[in-house]
C-alpha atoms as an extended CHARMM CRD file, in Angstrom:
* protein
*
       206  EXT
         1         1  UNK       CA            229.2100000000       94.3680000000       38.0110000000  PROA      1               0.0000000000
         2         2  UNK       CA            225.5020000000       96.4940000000       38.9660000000  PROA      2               0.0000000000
         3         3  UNK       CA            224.0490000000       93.9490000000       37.2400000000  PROA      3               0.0000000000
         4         4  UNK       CA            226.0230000000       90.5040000000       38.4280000000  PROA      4               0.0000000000
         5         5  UNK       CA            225.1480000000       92.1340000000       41.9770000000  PROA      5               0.0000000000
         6         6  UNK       CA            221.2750000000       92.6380000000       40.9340000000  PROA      6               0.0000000000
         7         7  UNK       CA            221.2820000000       89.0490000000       39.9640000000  PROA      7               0.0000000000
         8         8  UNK       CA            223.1430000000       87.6330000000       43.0100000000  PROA      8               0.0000000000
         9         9  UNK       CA            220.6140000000       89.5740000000       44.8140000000  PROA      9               0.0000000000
        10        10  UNK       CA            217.6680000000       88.2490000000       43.6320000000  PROA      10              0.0000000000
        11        11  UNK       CA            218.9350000000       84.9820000000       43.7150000000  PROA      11              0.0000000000
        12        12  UNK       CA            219.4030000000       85.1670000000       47.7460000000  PROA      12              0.0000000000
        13        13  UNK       CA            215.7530000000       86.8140000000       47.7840000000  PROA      13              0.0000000000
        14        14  UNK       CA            214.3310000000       83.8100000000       46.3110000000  PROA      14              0.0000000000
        15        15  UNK       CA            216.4180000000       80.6670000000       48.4660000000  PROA      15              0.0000000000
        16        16  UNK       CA            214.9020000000       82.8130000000       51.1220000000  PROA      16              0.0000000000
        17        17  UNK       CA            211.5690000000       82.6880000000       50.2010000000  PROA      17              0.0000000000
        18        18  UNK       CA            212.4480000000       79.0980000000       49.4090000000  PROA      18              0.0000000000
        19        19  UNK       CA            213.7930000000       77.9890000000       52.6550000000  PROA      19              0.0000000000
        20        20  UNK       CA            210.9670000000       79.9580000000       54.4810000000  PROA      20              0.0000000000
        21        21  UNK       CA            208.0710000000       78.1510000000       52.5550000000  PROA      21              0.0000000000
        22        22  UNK       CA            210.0920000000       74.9840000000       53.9230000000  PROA      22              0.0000000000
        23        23  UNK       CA            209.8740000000       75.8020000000       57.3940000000  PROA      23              0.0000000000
        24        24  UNK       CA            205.5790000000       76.6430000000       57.1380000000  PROA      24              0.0000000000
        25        25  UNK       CA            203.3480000000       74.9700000000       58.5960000000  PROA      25              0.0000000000
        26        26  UNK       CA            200.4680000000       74.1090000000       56.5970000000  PROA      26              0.0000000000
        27        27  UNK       CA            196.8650000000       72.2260000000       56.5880000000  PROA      27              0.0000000000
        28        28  UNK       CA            195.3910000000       69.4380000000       54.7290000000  PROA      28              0.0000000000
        29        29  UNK       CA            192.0760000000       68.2820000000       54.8900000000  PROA      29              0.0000000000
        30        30  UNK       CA            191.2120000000       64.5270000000       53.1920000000  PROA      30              0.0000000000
        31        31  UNK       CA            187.5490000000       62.7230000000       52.7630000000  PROA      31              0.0000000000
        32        32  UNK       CA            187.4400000000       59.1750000000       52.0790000000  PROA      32              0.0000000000
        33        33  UNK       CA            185.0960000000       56.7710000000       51.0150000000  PROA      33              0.0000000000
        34        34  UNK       CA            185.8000000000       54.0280000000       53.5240000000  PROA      34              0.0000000000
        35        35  UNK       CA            185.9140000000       54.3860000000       57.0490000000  PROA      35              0.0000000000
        36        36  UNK       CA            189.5820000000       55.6720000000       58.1880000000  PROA      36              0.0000000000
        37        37  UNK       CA            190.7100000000       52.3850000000       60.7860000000  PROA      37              0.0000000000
        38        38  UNK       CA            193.6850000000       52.7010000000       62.9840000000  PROA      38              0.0000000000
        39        39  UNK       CA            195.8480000000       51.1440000000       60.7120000000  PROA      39              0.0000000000
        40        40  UNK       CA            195.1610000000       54.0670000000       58.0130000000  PROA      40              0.0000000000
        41        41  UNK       CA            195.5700000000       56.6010000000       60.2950000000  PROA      41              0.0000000000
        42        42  UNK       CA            199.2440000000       55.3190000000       61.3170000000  PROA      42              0.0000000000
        43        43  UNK       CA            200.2320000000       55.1880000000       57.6420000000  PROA      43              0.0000000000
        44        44  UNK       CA            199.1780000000       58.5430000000       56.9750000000  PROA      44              0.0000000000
        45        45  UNK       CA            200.9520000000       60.3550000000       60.3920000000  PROA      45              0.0000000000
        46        46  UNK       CA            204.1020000000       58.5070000000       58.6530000000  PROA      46              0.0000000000
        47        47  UNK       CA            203.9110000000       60.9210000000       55.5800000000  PROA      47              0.0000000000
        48        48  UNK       CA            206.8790000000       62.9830000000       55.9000000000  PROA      48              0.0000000000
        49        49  UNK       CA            206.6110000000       66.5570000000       57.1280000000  PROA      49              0.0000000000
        50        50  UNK       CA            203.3140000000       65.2650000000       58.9790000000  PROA      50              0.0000000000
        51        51  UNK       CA            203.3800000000       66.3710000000       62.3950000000  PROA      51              0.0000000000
        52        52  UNK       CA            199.6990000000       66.2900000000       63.8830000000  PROA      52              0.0000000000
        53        53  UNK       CA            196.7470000000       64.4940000000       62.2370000000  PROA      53              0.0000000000
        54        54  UNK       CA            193.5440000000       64.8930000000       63.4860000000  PROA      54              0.0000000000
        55        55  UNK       CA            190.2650000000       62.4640000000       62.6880000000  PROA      55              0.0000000000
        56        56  UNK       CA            186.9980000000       63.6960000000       61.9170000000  PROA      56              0.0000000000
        57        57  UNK       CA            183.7620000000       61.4700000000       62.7540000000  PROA      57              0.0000000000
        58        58  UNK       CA            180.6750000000       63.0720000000       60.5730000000  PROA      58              0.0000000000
        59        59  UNK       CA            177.0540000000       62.1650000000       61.4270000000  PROA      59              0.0000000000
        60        60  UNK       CA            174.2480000000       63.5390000000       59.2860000000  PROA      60              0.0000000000
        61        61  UNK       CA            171.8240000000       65.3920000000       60.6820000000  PROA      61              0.0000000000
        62        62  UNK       CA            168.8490000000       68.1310000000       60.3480000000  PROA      62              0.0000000000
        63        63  UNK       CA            168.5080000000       70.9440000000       62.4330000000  PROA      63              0.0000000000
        64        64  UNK       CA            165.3580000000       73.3320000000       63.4370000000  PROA      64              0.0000000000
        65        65  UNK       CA            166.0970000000       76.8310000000       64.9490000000  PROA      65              0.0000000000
        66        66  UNK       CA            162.8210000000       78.6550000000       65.2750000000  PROA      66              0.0000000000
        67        67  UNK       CA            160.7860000000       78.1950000000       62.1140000000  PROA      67              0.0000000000
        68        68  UNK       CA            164.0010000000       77.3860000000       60.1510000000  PROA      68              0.0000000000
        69        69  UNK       CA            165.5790000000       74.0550000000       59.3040000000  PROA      69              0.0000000000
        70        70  UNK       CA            168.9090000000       72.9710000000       58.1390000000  PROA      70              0.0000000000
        71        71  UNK       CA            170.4190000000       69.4570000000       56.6150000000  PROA      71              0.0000000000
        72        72  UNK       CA            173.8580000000       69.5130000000       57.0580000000  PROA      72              0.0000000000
        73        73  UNK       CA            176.9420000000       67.1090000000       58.5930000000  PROA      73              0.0000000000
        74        74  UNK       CA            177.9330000000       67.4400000000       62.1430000000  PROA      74              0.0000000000
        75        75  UNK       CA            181.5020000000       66.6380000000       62.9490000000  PROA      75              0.0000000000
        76        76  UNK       CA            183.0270000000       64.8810000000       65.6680000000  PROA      76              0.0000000000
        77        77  UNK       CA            186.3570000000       66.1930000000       66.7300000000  PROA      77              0.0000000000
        78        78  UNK       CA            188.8050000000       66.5380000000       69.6280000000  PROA      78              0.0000000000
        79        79  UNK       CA            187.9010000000       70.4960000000       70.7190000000  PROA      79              0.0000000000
        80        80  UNK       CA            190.8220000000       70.8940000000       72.4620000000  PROA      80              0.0000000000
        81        81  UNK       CA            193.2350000000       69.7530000000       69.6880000000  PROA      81              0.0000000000
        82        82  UNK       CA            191.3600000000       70.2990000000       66.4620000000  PROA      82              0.0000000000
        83        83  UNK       CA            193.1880000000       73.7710000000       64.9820000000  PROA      83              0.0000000000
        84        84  UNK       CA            190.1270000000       76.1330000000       65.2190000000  PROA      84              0.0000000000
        85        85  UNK       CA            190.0820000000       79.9930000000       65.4070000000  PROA      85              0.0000000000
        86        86  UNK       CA            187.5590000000       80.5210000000       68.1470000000  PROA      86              0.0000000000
        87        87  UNK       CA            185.2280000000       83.5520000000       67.7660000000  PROA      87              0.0000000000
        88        88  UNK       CA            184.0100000000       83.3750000000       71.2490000000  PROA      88              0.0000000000
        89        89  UNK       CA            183.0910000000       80.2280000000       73.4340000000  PROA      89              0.0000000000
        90        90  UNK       CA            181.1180000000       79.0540000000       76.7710000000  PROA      90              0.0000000000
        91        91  UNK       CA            183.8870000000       78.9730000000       79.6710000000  PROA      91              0.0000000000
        92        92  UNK       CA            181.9920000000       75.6420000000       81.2710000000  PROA      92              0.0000000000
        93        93  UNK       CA            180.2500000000       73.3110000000       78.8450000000  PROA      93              0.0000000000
        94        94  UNK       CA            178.9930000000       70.1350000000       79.9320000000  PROA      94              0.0000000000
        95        95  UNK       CA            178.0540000000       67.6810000000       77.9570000000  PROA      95              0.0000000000
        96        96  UNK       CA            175.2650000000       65.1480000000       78.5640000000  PROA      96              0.0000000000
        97        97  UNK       CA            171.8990000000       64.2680000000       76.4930000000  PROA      97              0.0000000000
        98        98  UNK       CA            171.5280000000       67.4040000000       75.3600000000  PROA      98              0.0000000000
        99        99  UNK       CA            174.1420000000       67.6470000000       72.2570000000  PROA      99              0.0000000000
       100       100  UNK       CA            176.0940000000       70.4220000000       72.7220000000  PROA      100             0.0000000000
       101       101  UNK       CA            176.9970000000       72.2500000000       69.1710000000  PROA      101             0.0000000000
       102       102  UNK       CA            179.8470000000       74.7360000000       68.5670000000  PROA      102             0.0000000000
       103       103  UNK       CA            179.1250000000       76.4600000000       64.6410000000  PROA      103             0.0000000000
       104       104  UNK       CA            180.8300000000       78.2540000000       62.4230000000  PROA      104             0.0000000000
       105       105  UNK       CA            180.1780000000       81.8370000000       61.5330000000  PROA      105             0.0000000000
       106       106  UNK       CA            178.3550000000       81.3420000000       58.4550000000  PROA      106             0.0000000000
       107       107  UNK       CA            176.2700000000       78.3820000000       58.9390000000  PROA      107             0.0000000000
       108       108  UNK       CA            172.9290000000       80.5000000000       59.9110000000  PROA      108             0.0000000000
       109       109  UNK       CA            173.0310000000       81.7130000000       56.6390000000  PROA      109             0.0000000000
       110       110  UNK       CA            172.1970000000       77.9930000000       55.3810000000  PROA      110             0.0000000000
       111       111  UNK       CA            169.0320000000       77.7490000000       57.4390000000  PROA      111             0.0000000000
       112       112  UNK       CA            165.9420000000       77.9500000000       55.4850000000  PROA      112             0.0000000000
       113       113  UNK       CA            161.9800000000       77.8410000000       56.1870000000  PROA      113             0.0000000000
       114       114  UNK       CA            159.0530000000       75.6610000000       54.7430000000  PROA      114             0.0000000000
       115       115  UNK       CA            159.2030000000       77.8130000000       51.6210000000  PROA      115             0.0000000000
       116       116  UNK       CA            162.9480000000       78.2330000000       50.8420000000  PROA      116             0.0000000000
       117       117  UNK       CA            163.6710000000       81.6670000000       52.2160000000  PROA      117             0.0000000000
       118       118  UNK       CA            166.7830000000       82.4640000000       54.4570000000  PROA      118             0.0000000000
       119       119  UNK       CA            166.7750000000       84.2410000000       57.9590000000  PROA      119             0.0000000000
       120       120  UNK       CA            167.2670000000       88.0750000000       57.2250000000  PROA      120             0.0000000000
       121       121  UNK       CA            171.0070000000       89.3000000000       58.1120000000  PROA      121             0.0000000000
       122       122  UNK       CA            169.3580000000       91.0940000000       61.1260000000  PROA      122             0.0000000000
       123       123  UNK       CA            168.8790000000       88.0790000000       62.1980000000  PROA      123             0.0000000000
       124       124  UNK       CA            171.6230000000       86.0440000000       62.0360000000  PROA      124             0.0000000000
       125       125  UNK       CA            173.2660000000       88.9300000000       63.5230000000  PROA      125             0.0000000000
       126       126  UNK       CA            170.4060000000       88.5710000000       66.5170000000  PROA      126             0.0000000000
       127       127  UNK       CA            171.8290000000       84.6910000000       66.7540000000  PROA      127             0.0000000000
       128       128  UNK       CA            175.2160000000       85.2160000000       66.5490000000  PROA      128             0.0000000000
       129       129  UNK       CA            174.6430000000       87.8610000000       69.4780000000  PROA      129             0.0000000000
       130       130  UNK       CA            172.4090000000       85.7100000000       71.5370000000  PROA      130             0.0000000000
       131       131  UNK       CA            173.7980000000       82.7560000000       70.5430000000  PROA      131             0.0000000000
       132       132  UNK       CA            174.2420000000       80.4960000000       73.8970000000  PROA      132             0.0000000000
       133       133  UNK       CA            170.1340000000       81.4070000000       74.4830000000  PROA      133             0.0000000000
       134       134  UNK       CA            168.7610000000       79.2580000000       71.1050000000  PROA      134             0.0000000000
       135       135  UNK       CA            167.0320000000       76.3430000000       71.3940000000  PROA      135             0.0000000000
       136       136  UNK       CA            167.3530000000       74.2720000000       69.1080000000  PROA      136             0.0000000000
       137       137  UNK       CA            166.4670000000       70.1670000000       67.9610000000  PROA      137             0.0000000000
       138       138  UNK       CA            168.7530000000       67.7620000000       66.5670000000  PROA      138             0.0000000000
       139       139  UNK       CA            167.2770000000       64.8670000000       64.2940000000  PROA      139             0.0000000000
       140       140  UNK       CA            169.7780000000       62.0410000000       63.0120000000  PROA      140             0.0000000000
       141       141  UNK       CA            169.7280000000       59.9320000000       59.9920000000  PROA      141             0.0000000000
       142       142  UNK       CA            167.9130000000       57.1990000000       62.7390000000  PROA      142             0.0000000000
       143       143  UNK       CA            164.9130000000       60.3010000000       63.0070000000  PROA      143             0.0000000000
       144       144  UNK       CA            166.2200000000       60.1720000000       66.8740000000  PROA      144             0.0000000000
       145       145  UNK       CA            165.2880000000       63.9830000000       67.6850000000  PROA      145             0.0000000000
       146       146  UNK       CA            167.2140000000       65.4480000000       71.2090000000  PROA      146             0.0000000000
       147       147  UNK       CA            167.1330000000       69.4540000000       71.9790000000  PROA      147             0.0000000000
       148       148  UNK       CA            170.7280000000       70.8060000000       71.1820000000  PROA      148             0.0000000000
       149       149  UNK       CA            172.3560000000       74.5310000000       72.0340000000  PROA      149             0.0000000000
       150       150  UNK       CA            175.0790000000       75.9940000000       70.7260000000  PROA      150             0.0000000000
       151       151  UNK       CA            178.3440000000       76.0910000000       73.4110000000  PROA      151             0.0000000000
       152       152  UNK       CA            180.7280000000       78.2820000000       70.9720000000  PROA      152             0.0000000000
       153       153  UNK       CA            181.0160000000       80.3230000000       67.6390000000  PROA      153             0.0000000000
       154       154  UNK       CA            184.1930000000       79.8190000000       65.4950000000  PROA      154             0.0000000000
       155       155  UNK       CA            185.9330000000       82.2820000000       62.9450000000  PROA      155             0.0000000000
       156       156  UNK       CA            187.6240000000       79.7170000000       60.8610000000  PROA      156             0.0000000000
       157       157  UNK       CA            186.6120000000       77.0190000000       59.4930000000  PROA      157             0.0000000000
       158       158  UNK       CA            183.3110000000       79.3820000000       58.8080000000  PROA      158             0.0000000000
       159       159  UNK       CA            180.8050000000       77.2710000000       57.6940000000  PROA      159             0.0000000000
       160       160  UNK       CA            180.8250000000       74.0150000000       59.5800000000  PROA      160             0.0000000000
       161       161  UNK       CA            178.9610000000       72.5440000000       62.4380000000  PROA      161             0.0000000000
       162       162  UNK       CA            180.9250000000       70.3580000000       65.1110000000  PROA      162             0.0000000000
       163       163  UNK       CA            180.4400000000       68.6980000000       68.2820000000  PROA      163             0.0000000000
       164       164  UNK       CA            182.9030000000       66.8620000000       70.6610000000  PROA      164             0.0000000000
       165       165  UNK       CA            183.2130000000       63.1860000000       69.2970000000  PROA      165             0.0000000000
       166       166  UNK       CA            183.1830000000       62.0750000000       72.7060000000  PROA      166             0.0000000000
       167       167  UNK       CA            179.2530000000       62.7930000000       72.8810000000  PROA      167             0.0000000000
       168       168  UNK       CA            179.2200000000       61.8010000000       68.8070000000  PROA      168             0.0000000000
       169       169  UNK       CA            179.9020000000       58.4070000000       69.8400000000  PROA      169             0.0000000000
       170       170  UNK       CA            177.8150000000       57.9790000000       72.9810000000  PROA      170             0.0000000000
       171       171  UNK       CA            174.6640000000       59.7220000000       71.5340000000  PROA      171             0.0000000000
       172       172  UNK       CA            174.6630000000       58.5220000000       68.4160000000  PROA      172             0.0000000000
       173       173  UNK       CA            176.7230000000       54.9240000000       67.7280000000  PROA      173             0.0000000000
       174       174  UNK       CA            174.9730000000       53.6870000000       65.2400000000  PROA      174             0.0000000000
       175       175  UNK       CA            174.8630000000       56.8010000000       62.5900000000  PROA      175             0.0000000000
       176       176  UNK       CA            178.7520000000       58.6740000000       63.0320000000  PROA      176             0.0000000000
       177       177  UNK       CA            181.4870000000       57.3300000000       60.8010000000  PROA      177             0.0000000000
       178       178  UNK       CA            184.8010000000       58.6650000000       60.6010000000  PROA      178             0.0000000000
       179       179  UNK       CA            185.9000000000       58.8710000000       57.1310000000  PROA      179             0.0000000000
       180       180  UNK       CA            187.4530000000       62.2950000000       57.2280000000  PROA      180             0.0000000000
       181       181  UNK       CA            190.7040000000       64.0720000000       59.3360000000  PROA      181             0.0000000000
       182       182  UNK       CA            193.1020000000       67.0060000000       58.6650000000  PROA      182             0.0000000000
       183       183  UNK       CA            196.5070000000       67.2390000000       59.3850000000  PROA      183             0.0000000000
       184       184  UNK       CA            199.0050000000       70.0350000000       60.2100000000  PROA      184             0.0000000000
       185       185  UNK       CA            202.6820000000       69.4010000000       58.1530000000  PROA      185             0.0000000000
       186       186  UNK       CA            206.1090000000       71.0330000000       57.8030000000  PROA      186             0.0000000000
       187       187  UNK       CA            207.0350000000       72.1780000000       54.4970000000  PROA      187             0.0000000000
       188       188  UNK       CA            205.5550000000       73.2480000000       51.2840000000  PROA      188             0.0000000000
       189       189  UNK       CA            207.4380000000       70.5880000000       49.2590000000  PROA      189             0.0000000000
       190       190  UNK       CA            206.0360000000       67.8720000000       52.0210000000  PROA      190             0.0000000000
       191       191  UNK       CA            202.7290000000       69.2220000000       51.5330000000  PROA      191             0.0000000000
       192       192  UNK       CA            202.4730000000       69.0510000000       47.1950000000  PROA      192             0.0000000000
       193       193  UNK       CA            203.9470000000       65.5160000000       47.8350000000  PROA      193             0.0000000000
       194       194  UNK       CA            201.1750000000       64.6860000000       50.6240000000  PROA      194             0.0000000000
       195       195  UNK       CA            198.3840000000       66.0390000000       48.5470000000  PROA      195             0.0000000000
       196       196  UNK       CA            200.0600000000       63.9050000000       45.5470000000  PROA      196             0.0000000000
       197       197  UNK       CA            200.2920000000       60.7430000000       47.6860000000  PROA      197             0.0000000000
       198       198  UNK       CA            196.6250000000       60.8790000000       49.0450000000  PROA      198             0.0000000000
       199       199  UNK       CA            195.3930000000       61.7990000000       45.9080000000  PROA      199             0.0000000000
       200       200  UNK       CA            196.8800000000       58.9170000000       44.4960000000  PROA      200             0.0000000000
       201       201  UNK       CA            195.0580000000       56.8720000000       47.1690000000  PROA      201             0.0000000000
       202       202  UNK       CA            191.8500000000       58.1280000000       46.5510000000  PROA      202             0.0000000000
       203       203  UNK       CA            191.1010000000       60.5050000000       48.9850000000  PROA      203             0.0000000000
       204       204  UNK       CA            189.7160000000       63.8590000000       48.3550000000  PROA      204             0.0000000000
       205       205  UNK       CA            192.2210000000       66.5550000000       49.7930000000  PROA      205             0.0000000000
       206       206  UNK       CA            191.4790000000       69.7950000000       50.1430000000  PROA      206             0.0000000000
């Protein structure tokens, strides 16, 4: 009986863990090859468990902070609905000519001078302390060059570099694509079947 109760036991433990793994949310993140149109978008918020799907625009770019450079992808997103973990942020931003940049917490770390070499950690610690007073330029794939500043760090994701895709589009109209989103869905089961699906379709998920 000890052990037809031990068994019965575990059995509850694990439709438990089952049914909570079913009620998690969870993230995707796809890359594509071909620009993601309206139509494509639809399709994929009909995926079932998918409850928010959010585009990404990408524009390359190289920065310069002091004697450092960087080559790296901006992204365009909606900042009020794209599921970051701030770090700490400007309370006004306004956003004109000057592009306005909000960076993960690692992405000094992939700066580098004329010779190779990385900032010291003092100081990326200095920038992520004094962050809102760096001046920095912005050069796209066109060689347009504007003066940038960073309006907010973020915690997670860590290492990437976004901008509202509002000013993506108006500075820069001819270089952004949007070939990229993440999504939020319901359900672990939903979300092997997603990843499956898109897979399938020939987008990279992450």
């Amino acid at each position: 009986m000890l052990a037809l109760g031990i068994l019965c036991f575990l059995a509850l433990v694990r439709g438990v863990d089952f049914w909570i793994r079913q009620q998690r949310s969870y993230g995707i993140s796809i890359q594509s090859e071909a620009e993601l149109t309206e139509d494509i978008v639809k399709e994929i918020a009909k995926i079932e468990g998918v409850y928010a799907f959010f585009p990404v625009s990408s524009c390359s770019v190289r920065l310069r902070l002091q004697a450092y450079t960087l080559e790296t992808q901006v992204l365009g997103v909606d900042l009020y609905r794209y599921p970051f973990q701030w770090k700490q942020a400007q309370e006004e931003i306004t956003l004109g000519n000057t592009v306005v940049l909000f960076a993960g917490q690692e992405i000094f770390s992939g700066f580098v001078d004329d010779h190779g070499n990385c900032p010291g950690k003092s100081e990326i610690a200095k920038w992520m302390e004094q962050y809102q007073e760096l001046e920095l330029t912005i050069t796209d794939d066109k060689g347009r060059e504007r003066k940038a500043y960073i309006g907010g760090m973020i915690e997670e994701p860590s290492n990437g570099l976004y901008m509202s895709e509002d000013q993506m589009q108006e500075l820069y109209p001819l270089s952004f694509k949007r070939t990229a989103g993440h999504m939020k869905i319901c359900g672990e089961n939903n979300m092997q079947k997603a990843k499956e699906r898109l897979s399938e379709a020939g987008f990279q998920v992450e």
